[in-house]
Coordinates of N, CA, C and O and ligand atoms in Angstrom, one line a residue:
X18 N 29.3 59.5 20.0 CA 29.6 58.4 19.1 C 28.5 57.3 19.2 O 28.3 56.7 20.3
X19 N 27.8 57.2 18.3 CA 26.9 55.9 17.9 C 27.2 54.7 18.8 O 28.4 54.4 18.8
X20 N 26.2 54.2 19.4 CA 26.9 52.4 19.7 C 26.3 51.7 18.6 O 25.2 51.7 18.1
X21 N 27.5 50.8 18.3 CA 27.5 50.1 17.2 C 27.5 48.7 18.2 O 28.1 48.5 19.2
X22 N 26.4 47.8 17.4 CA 25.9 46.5 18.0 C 27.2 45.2 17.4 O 27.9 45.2 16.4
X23 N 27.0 44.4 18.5 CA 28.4 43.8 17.7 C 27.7 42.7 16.5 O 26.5 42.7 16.1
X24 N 28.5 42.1 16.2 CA 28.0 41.4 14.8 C 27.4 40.0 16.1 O 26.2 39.6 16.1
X25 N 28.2 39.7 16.9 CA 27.7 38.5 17.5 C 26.7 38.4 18.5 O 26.5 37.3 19.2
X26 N 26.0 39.7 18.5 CA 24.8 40.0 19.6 C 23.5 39.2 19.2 O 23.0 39.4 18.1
X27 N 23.1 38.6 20.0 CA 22.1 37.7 19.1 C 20.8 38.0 20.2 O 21.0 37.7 21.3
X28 N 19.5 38.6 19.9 CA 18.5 39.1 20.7 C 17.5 37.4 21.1 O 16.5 37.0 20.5
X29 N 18.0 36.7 22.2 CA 17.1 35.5 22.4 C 16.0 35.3 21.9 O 15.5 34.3 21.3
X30 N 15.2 37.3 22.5 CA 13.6 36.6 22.0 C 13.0 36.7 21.0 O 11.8 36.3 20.8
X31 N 14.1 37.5 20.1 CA 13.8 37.1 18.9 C 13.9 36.2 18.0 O 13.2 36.2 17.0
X32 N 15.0 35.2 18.5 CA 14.7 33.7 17.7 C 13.1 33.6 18.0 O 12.2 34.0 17.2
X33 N 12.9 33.0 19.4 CA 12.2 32.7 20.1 C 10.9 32.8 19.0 O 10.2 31.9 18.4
X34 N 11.0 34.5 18.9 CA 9.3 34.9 18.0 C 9.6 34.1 16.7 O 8.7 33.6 16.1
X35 N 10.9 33.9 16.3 CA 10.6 33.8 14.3 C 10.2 32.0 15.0 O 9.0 31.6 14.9
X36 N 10.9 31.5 15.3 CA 10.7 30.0 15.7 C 9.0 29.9 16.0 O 8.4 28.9 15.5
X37 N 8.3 30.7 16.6 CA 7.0 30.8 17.5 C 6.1 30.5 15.9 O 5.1 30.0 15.9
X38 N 6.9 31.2 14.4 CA 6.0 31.7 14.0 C 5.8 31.0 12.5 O 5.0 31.4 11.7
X39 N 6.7 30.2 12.4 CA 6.5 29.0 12.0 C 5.5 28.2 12.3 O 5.1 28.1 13.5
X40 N 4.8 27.4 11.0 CA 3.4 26.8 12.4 C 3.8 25.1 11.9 O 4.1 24.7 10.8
X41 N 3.8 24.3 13.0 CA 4.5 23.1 13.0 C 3.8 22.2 11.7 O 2.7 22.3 11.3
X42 N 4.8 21.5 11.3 CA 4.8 20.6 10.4 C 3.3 19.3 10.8 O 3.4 18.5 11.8
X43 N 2.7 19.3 10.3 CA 1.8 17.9 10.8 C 2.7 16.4 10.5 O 3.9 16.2 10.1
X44 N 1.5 15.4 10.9 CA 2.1 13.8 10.3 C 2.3 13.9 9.2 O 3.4 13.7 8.7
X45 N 1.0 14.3 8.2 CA 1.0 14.1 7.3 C 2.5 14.9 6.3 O 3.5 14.4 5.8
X46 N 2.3 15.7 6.4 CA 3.6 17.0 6.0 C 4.4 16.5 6.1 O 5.3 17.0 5.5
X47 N 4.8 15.4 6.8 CA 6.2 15.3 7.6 C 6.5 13.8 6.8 O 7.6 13.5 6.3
X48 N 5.5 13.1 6.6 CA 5.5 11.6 6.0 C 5.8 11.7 5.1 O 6.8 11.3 4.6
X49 N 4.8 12.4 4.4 CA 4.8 13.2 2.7 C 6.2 13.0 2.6 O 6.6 12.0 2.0
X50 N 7.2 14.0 3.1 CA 8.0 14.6 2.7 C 9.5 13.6 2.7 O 10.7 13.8 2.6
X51 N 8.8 12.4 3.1 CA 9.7 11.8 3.1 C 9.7 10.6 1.6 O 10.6 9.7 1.4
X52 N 8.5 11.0 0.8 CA 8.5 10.6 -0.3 C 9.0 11.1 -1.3 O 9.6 12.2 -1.1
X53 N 9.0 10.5 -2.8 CA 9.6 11.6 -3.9 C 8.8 12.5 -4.3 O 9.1 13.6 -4.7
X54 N 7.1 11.9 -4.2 CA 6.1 12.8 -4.7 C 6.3 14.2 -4.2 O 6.3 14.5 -3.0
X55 N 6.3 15.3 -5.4 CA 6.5 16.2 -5.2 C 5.2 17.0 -4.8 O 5.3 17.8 -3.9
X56 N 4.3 16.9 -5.4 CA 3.2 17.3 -5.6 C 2.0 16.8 -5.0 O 0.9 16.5 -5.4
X57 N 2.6 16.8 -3.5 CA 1.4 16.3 -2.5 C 0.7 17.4 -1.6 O 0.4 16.9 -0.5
X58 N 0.3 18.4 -1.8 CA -0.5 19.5 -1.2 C -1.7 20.0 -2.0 O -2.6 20.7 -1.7
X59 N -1.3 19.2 -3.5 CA -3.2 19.2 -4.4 C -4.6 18.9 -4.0 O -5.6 19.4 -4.3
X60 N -4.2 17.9 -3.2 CA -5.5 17.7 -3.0 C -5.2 17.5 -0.9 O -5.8 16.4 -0.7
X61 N -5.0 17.7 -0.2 CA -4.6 17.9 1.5 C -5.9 16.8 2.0 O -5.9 15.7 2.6
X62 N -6.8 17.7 1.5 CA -8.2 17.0 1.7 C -9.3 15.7 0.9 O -9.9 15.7 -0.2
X63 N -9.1 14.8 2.2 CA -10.3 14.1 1.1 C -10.5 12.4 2.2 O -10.7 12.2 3.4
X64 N -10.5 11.5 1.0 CA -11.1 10.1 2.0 C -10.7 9.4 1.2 O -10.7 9.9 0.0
X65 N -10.4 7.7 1.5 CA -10.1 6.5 1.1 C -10.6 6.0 1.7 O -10.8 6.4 2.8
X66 N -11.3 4.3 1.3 CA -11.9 3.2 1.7 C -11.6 2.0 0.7 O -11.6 2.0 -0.5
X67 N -11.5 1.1 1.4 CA -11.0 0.2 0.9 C -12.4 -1.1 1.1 O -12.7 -1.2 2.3
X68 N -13.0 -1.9 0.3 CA -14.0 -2.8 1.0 C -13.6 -4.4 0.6 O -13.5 -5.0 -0.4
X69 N -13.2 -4.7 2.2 CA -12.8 -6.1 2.1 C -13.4 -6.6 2.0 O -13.0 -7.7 2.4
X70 N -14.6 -6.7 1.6 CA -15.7 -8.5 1.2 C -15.5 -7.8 -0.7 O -15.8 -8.5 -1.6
X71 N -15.1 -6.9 -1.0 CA -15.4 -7.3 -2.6 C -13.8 -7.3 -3.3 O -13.4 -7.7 -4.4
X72 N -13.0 -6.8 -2.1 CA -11.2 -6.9 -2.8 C -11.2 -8.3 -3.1 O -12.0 -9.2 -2.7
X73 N -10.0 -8.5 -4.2 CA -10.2 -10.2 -4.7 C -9.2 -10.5 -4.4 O -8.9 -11.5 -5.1
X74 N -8.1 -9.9 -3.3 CA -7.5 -10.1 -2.5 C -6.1 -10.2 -2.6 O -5.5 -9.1 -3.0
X75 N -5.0 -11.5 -2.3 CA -3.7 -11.0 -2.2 C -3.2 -11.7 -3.7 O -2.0 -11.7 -3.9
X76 N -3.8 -12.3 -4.5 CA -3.5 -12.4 -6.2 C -3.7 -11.0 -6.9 O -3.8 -11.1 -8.2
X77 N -3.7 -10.1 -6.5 CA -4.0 -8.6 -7.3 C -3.1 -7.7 -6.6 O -1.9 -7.6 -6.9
X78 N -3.9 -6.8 -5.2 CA -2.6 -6.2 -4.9 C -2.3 -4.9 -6.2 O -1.8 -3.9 -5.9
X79 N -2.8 -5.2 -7.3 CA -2.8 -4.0 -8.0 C -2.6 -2.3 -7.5 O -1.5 -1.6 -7.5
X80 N -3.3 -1.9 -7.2 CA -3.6 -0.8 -5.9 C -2.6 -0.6 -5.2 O -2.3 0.6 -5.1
X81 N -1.5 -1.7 -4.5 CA -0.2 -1.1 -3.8 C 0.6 -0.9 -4.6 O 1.3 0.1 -4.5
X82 N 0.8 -2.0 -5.9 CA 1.9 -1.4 -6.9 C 1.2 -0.2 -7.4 O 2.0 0.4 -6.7
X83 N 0.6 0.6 -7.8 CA -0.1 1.4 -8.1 C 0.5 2.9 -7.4 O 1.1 3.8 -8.0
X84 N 0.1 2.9 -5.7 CA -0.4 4.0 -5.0 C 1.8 4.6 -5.1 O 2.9 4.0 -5.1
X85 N 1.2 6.3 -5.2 CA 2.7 6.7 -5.6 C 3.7 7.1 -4.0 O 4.7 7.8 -3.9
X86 N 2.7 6.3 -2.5 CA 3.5 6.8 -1.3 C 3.1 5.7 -0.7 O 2.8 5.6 0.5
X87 N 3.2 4.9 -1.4 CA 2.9 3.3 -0.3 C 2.0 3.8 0.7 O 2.3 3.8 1.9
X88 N 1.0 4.4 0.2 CA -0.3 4.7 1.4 C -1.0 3.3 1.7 O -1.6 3.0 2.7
X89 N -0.7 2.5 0.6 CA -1.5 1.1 0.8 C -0.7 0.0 1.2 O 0.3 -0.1 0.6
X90 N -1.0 -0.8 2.0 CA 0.2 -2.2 1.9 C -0.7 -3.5 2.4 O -1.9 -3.3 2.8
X91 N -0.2 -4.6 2.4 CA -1.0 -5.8 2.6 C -1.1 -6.1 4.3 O -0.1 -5.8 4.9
X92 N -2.4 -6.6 5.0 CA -2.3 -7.2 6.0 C -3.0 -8.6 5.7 O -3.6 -9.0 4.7
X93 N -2.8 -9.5 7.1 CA -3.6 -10.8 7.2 C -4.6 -10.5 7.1 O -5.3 -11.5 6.8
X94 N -5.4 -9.0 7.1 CA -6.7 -8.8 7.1 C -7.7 -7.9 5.7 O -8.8 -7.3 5.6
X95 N -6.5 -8.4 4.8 CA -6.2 -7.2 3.1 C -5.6 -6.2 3.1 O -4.4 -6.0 3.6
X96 N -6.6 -5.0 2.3 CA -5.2 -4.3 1.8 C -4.8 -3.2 3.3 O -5.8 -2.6 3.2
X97 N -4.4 -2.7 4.0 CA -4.3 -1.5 4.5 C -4.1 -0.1 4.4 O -3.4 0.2 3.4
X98 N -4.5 0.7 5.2 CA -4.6 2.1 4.5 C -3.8 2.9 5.4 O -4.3 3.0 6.5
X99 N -2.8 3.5 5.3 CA -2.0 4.9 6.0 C -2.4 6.1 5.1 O -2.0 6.6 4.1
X100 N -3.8 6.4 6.1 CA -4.0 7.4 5.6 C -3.4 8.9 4.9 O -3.5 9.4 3.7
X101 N -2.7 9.4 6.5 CA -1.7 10.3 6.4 C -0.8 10.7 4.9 O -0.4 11.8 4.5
X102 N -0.7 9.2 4.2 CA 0.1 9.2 2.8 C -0.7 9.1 2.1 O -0.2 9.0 1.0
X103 N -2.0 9.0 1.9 CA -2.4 9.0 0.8 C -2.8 10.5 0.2 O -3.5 11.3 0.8
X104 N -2.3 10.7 -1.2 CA -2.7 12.2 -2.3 C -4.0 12.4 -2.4 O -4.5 13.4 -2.7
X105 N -4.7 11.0 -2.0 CA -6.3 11.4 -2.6 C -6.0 11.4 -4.5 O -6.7 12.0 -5.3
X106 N -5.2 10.7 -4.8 CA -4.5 11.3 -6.2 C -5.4 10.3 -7.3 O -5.3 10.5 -8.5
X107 N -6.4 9.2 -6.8 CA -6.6 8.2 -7.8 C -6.2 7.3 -8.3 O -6.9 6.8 -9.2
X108 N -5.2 6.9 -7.9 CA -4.2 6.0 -9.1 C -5.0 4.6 -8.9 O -5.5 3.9 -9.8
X109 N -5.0 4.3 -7.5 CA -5.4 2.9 -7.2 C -6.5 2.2 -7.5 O -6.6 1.0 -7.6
X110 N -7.8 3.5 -7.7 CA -8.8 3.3 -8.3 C -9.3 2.8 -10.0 O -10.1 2.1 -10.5
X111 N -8.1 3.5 -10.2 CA -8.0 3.5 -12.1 C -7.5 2.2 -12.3 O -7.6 1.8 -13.4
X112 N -6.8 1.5 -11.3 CA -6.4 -0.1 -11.6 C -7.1 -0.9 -10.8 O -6.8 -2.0 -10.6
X113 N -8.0 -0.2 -10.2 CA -8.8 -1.6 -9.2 C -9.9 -2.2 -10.5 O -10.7 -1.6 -11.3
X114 N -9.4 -3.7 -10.4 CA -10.5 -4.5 -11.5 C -11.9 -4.6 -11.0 O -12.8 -5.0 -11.8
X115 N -12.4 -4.1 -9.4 CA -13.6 -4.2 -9.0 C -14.0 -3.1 -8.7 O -13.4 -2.3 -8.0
X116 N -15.4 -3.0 -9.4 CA -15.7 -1.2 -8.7 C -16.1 -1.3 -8.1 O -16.7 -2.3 -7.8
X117 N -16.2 0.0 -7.5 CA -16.9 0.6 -6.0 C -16.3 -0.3 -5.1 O -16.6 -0.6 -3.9
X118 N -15.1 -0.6 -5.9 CA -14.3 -1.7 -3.8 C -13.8 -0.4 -3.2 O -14.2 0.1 -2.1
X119 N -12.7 0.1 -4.3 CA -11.8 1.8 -3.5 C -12.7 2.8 -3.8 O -13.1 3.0 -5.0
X120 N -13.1 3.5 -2.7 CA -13.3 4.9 -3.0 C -12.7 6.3 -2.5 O -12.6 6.5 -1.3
X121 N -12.3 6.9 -3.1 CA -11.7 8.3 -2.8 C -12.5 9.2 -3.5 O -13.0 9.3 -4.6
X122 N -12.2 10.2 -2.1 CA -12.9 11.5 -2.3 C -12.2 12.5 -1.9 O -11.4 12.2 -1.1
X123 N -12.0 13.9 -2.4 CA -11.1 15.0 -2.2 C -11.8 16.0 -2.8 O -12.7 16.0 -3.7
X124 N -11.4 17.0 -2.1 CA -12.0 18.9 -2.1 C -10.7 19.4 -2.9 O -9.5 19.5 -3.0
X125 N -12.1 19.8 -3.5 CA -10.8 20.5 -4.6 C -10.5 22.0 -4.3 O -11.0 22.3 -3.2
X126 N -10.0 23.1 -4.8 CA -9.4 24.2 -4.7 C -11.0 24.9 -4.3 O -11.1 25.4 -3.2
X127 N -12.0 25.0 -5.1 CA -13.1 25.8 -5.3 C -14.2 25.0 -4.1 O -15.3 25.3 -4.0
X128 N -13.5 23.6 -3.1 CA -14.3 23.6 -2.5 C -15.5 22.7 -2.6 O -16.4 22.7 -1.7
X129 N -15.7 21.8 -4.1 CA -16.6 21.2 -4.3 C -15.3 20.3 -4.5 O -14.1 20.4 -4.8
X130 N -16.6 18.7 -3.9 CA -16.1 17.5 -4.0 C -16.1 16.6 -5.0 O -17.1 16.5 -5.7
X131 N -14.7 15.7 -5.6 CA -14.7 14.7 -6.4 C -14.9 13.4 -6.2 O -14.1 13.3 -5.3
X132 N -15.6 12.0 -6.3 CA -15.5 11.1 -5.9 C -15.1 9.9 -7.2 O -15.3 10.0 -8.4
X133 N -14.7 9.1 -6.5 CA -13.9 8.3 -8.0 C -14.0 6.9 -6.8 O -13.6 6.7 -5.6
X134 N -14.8 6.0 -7.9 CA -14.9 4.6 -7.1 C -15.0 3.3 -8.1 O -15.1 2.1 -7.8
X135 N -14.9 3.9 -9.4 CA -14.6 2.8 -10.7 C -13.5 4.1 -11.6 O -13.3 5.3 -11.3
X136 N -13.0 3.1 -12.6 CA -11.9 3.5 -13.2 C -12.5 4.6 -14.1 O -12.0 5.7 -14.2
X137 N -13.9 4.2 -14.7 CA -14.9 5.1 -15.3 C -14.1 6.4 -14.8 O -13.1 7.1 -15.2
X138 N -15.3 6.4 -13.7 CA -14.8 7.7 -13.3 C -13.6 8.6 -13.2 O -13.8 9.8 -13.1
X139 N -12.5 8.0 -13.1 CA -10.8 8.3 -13.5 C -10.9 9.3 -15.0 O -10.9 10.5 -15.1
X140 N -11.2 8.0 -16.1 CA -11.1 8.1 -17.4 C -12.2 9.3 -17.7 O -12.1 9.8 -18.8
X141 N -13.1 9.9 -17.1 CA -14.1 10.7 -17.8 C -13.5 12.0 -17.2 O -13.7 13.0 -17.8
X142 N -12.6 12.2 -15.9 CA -12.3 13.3 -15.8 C -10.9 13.5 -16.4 O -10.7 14.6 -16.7
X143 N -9.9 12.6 -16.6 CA -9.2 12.6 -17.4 C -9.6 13.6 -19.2 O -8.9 14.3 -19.9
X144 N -10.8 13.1 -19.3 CA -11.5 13.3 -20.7 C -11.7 14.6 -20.4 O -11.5 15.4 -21.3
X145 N -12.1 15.1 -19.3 CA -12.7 16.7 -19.2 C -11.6 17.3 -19.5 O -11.5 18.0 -20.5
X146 N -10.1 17.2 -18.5 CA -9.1 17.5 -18.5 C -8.3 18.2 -19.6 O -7.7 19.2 -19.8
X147 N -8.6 17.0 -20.2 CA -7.7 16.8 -21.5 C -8.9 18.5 -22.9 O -8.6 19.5 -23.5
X148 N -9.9 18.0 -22.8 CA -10.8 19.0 -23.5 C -10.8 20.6 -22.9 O -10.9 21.6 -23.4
X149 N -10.6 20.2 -21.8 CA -10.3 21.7 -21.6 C -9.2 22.4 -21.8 O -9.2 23.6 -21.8
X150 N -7.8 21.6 -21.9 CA -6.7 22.0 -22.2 C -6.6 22.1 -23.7 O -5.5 22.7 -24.2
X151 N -7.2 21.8 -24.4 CA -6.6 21.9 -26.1 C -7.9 23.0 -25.9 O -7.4 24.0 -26.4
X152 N -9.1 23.3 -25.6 CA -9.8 24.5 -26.0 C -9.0 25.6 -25.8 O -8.8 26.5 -26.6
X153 N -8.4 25.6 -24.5 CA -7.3 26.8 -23.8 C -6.6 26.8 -24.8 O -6.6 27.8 -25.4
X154 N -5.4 25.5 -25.5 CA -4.5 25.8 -26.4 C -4.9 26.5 -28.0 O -4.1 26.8 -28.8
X155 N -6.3 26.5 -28.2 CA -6.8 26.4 -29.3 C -7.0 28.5 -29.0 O -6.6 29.5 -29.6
X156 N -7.5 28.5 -28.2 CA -8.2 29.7 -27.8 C -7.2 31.1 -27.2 O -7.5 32.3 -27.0
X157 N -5.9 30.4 -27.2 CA -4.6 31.3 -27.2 C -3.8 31.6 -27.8 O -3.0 32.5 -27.6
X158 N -4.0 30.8 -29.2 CA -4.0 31.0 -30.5 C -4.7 31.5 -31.4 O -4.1 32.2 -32.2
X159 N -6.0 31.4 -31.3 CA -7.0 32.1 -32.2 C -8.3 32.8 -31.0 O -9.4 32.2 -30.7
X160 N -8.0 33.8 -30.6 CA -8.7 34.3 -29.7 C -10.2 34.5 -30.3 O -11.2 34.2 -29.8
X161 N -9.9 34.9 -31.3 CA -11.6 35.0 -32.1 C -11.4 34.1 -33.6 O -10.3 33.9 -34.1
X162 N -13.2 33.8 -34.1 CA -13.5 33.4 -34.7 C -13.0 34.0 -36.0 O -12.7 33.5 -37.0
X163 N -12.9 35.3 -35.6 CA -12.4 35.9 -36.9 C -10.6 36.0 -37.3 O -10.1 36.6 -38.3
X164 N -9.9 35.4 -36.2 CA -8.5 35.5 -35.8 C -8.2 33.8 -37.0 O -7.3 33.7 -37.8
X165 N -9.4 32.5 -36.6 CA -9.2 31.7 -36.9 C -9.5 31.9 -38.5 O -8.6 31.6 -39.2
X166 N -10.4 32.3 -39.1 CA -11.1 32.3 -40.5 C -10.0 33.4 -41.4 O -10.0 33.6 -42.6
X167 N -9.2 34.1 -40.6 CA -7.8 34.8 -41.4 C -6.8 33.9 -41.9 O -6.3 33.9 -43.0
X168 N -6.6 33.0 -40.7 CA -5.7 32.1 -40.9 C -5.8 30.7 -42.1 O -5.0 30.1 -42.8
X169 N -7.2 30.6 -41.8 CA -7.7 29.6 -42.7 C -8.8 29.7 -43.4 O -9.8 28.9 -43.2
X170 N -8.8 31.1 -44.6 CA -10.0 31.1 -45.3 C -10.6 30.0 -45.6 O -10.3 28.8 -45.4
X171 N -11.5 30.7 -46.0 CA -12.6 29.8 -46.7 C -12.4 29.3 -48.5 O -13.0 30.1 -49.2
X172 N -12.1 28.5 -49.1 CA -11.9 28.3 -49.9 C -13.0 27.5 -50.9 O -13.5 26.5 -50.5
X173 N -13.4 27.8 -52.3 CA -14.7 27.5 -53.1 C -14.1 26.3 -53.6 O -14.7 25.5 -54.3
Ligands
SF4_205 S1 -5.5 7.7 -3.8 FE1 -4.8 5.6 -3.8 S2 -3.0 5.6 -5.1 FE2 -3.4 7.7 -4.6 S3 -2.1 8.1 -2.8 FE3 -4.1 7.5 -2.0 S4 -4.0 5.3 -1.7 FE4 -2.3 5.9 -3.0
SF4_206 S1 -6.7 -3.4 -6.9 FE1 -8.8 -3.6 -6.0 S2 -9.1 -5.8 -6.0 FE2 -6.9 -5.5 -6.3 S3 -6.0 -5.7 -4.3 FE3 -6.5 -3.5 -4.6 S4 -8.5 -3.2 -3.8 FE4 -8.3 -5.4 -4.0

């Protein structure tokens, strides 16, 4: 007769391995996650600076209302930065009224770097964004030239 294992046999060292094999949560993961931002593993990688002789200081503040994980908050000494929370996401930049005060930088998926240190810079990749998405919507519709000129002869 077969031995049958009881239902309540529990092999220690195999919690032990699945536990082992999990790989621990960092600060950042862990801070993150205590935000609503869903969508904080886009950009993991990157840099923030903030430059206190050109911030115009605690009449603006723009930048903390702005940032979407309170990565920024005010000290006696301006703005401050908790790294760990910041997306690298841009926002604070696209409302800082002085350029080149914030700079952020972030690695994107392919490994090449973005840097954004006036709003400019926000709005023109915004602009790429946006153009590449209606080519894609344009181009899934009318795969060829000749797909588009069926649809909309030519007329004398
Ligand atoms: S880039 Fe700026 S707005 Fe975005 S999370 Fe970092 S500090 Fe906040
Ligand atoms: S938005 Fe720019 S100028 Fe305003 S507080 Fe932030 S860093 Fe300073």
């Amino acid at each position: 007769m077969p031995a049958h294992k009881s239902s309540s046999a529990v092999n220690t060292f195999d919690l032990m391995g699945e536990t082992e094999e999990k790989p621990a949560k960092t600060l950042r993961q862990e801070l993150l996650e205590t935000t609503k931002y869903k969508d904080h593993d886009r950009y993991p990688e990157g840099t923030i600076t903030v430059n206190k002789y050109t911030c115009v200081g605690v009449q603006c503040k723009l930048c903390i209302k702005a940032c979407p994980t309170n990565a920024l908050y005010w000290t006696n000494s301006g703005i401050g930065i908790t790294e760990e929370l910041c997306l690298h996401c841009e926002a604070c930049v696209l409302c800082c009224m002085v350029d080149d005060c914030i700079k952020v930088t972030r690695k994107k998926e392919d490994g090449a770097t973005e840097r954004f240190s006036k709003p400019r810079d926000v709005l023109v990749l915004i602009g790429l964004q946006n153009t590449r998405k209606r080519r894609q919507r344009i181009s899934d519709i009318f795969p060829t030239a000749e797909a588009y000129a069926e649809k909309f002869p030519r007329t004398k």
